[in-house]
CSV table of N, CA and C in Angstrom, one decimal:
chain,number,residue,atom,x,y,z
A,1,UNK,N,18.8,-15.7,20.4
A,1,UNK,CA,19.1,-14.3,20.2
A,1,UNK,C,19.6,-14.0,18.8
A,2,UNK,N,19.0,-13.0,18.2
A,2,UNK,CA,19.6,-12.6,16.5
A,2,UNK,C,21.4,-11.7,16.9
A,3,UNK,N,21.8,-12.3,15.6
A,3,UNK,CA,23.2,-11.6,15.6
A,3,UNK,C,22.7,-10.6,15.1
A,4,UNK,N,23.5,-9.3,14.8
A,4,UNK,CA,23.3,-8.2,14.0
A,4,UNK,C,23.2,-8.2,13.2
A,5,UNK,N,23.7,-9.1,12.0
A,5,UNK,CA,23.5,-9.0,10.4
A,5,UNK,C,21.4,-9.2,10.7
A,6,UNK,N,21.0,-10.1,11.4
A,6,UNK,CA,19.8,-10.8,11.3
A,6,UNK,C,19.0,-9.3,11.9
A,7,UNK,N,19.4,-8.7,12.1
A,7,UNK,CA,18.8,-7.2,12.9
A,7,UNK,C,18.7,-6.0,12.0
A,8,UNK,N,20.1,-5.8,11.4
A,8,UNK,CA,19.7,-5.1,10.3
A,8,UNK,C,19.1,-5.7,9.2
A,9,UNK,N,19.5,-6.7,9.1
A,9,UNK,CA,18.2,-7.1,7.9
A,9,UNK,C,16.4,-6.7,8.1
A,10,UNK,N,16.3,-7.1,9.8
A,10,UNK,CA,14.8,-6.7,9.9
A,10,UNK,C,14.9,-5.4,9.6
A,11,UNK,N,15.1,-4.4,10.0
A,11,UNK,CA,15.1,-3.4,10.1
A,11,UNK,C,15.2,-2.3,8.7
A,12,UNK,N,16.1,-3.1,7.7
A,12,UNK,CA,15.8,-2.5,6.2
A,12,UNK,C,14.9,-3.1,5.9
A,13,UNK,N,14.3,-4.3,5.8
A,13,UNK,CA,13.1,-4.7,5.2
A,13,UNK,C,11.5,-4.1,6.1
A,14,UNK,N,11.9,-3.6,7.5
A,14,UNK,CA,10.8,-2.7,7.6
A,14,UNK,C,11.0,-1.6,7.5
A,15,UNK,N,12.1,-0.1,7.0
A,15,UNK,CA,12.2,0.8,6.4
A,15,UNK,C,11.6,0.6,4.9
A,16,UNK,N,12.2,-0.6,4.5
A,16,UNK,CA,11.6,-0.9,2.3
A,16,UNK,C,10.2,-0.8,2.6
A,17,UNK,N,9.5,-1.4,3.9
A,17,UNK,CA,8.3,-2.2,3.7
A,17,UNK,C,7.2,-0.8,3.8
A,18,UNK,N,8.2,0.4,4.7
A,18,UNK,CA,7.2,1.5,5.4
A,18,UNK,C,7.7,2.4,3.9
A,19,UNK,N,8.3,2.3,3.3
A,19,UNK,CA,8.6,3.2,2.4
A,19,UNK,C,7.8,3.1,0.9
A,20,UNK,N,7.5,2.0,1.2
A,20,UNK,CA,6.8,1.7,-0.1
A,20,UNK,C,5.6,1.4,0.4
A,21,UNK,N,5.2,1.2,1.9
A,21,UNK,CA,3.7,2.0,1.6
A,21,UNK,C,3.0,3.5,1.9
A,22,UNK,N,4.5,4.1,1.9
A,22,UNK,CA,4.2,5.7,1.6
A,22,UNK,C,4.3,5.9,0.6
A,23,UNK,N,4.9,5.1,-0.7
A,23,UNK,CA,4.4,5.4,-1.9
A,23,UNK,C,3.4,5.4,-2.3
A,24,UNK,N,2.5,4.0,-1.9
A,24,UNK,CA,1.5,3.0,-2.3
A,24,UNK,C,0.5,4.4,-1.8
A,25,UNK,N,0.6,5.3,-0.7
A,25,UNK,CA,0.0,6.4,-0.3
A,25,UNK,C,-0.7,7.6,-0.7
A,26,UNK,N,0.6,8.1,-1.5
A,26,UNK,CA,0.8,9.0,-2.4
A,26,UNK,C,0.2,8.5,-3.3
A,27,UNK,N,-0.1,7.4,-4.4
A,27,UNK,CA,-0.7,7.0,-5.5
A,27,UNK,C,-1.5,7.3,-5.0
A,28,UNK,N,-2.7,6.6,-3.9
A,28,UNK,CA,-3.7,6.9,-3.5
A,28,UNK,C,-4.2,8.2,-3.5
A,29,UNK,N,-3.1,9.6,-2.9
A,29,UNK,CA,-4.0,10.6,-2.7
A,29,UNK,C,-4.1,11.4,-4.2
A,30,UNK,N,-2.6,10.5,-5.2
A,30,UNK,CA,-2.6,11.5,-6.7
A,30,UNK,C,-4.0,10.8,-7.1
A,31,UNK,N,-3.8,9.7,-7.4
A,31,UNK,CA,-5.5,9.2,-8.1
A,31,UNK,C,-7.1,9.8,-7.5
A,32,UNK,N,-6.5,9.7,-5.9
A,32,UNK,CA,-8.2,10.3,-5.1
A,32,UNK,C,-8.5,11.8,-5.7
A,33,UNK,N,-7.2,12.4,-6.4
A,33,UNK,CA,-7.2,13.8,-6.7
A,33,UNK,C,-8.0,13.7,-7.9
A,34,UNK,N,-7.6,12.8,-9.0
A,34,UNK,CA,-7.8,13.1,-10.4
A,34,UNK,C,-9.6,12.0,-10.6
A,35,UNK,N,-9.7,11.4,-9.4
A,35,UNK,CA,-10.9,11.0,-9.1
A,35,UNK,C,-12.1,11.8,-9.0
A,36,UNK,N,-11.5,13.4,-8.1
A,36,UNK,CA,-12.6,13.9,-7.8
A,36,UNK,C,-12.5,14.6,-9.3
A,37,UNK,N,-11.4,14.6,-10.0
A,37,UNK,CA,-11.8,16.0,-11.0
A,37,UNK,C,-12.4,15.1,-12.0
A,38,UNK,N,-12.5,13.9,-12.1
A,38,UNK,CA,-13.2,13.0,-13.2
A,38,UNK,C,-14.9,13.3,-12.6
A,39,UNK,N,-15.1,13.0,-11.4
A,39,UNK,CA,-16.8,13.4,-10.6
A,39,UNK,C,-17.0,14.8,-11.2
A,40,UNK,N,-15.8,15.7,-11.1
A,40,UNK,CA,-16.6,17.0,-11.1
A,40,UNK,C,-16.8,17.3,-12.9
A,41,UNK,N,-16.0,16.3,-13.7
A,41,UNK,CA,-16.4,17.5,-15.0
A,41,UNK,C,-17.7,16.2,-15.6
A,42,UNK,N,-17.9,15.5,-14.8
A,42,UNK,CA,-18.9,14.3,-15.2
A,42,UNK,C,-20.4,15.0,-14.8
A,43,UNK,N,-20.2,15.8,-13.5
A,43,UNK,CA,-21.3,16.5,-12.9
A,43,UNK,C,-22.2,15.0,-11.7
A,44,UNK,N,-21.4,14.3,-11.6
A,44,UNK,CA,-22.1,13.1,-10.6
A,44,UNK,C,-21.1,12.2,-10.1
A,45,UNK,N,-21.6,11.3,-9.1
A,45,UNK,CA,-20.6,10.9,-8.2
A,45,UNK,C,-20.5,9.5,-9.3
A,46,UNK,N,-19.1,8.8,-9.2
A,46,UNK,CA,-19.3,7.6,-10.0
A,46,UNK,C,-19.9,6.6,-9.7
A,47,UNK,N,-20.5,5.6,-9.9
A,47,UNK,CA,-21.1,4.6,-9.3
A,47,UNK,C,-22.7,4.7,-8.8
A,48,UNK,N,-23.2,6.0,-9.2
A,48,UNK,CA,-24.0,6.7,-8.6
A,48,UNK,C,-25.2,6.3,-10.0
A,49,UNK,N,-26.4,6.0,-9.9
A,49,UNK,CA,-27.3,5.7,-11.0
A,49,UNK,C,-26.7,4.6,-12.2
A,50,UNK,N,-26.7,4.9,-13.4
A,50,UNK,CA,-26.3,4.4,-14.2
A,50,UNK,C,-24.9,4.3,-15.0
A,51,UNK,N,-24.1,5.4,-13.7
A,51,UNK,CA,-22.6,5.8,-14.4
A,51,UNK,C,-22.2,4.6,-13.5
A,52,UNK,N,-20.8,3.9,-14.1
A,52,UNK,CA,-19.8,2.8,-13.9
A,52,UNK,C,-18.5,3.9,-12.9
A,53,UNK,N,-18.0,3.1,-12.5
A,53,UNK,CA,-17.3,3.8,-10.9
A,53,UNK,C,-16.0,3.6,-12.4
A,54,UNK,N,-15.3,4.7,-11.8
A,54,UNK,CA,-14.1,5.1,-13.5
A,54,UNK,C,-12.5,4.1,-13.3
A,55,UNK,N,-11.6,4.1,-13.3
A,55,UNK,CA,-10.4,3.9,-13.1
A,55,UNK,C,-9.6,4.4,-12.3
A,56,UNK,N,-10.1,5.6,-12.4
A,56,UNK,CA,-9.2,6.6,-10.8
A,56,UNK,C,-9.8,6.1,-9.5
A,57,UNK,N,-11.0,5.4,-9.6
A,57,UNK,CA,-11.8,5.5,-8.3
A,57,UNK,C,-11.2,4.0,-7.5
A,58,UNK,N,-10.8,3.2,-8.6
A,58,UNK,CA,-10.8,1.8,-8.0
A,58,UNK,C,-9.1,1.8,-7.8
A,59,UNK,N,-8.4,2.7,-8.6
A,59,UNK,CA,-7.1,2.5,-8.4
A,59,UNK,C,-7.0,3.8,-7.2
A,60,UNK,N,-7.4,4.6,-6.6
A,60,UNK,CA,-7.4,4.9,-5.3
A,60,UNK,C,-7.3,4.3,-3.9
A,61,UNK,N,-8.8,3.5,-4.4
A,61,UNK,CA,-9.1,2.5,-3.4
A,61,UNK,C,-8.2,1.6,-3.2
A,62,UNK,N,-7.7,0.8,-4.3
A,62,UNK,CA,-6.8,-0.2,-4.3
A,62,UNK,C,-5.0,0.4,-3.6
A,63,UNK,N,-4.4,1.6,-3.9
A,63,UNK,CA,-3.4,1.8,-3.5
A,63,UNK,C,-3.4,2.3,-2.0
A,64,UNK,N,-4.5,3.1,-1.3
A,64,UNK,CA,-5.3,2.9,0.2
A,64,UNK,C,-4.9,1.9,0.6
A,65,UNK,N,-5.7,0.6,0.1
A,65,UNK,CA,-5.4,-0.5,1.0
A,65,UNK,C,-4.1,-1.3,0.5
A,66,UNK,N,-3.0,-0.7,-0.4
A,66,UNK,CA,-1.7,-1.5,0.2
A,66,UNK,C,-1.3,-0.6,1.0
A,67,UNK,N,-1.4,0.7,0.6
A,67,UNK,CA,-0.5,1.4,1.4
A,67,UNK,C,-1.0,0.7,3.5
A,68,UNK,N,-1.9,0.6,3.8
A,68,UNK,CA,-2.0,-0.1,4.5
A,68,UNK,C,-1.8,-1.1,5.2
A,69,UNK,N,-1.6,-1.9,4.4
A,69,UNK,CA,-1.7,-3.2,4.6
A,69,UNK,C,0.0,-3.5,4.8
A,70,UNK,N,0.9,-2.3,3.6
A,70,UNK,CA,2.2,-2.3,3.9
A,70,UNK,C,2.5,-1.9,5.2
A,71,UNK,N,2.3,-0.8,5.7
A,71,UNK,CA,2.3,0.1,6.9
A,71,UNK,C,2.0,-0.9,8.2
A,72,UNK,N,1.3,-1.8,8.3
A,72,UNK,CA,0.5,-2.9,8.8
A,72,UNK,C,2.0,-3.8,9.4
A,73,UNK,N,2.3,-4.5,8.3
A,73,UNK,CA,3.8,-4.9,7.7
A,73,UNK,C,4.5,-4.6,8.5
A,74,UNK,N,5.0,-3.3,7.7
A,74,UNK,CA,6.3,-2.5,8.4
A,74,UNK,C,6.5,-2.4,9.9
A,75,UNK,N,5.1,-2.0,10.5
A,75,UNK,CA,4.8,-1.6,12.2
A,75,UNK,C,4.5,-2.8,13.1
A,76,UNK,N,4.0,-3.7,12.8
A,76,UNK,CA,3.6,-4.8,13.2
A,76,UNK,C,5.2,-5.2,13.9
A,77,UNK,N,4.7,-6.7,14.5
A,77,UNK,CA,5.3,-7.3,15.0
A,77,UNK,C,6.8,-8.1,14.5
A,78,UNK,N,7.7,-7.5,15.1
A,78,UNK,CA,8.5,-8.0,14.8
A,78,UNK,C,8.9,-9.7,14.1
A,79,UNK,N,8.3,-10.7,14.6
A,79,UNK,CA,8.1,-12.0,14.3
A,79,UNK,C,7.4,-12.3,13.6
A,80,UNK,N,6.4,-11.5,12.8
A,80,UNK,CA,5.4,-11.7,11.6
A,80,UNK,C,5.8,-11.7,10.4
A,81,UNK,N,6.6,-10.8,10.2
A,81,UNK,CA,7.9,-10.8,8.8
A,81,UNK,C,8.4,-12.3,8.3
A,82,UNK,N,8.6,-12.5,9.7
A,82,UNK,CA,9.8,-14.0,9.4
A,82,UNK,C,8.9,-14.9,9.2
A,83,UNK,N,7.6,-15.0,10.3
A,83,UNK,CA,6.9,-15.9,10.0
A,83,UNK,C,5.9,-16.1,8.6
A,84,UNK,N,5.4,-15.1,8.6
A,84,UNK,CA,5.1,-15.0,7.0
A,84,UNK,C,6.0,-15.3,5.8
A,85,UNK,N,7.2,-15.1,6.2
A,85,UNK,CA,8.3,-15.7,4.9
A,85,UNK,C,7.9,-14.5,3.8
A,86,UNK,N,7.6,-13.6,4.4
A,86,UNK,CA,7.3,-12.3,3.1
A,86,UNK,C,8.9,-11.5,3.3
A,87,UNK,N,9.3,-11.1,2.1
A,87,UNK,CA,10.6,-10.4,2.0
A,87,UNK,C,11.8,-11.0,2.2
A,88,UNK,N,11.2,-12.2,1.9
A,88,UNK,CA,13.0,-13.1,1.9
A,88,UNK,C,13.1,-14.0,0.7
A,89,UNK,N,14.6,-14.0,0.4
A,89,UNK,CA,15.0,-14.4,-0.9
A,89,UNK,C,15.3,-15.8,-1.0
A,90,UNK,N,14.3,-17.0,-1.6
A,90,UNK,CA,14.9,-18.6,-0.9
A,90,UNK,C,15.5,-19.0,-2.3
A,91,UNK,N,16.8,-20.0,-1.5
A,91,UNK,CA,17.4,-20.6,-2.7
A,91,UNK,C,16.5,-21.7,-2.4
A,92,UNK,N,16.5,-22.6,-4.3
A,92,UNK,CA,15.7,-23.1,-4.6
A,92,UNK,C,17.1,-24.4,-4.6
């Protein structure tokens, strides 16, 4: 059985963990923004014929899937935190 200290600790590292991938989110939807306006003054989709896919496009995609992957994290199972050993501080 966890004492409390061991409870709230879960519990702020899955608040940090859901917090920061609503950031990781918001990057996503600022970049998906400035993605479409790079397609629209280009007049073509990126990646499309001989144009190279731009910087907004991959840094969208990429912040998508942490924001996910955090969210994943955060919601998931209680016992995957710990067992993963993600979000803890080891003395060496």
């Amino acid at each position: 059985m966890r004492n409390a200290s061991q409870s709230i600790a879960v519990h702020t590292d899955r608040i940090g963990t859901g917090l920061a991938g609503l950031l990781f989110l918001t990057c996503a939807a600022l970049s998906g923004g400035l993605a479409w306006a790079h397609i629209a003054s280009r007049g073509a989709i990126c990646g499309a014929d001989r144009i190279p896919h731009c910087g907004w496009c991959y840094s969208a995609a990429g912040f998508a899937l942490a924001g996910l992957a955090a969210f994943a994290l955060a919601f998931g199972p209680g016992a995957a935190l710990q067992k993963l050993g993600l979000l803890q501080i080891k003395a060496r």
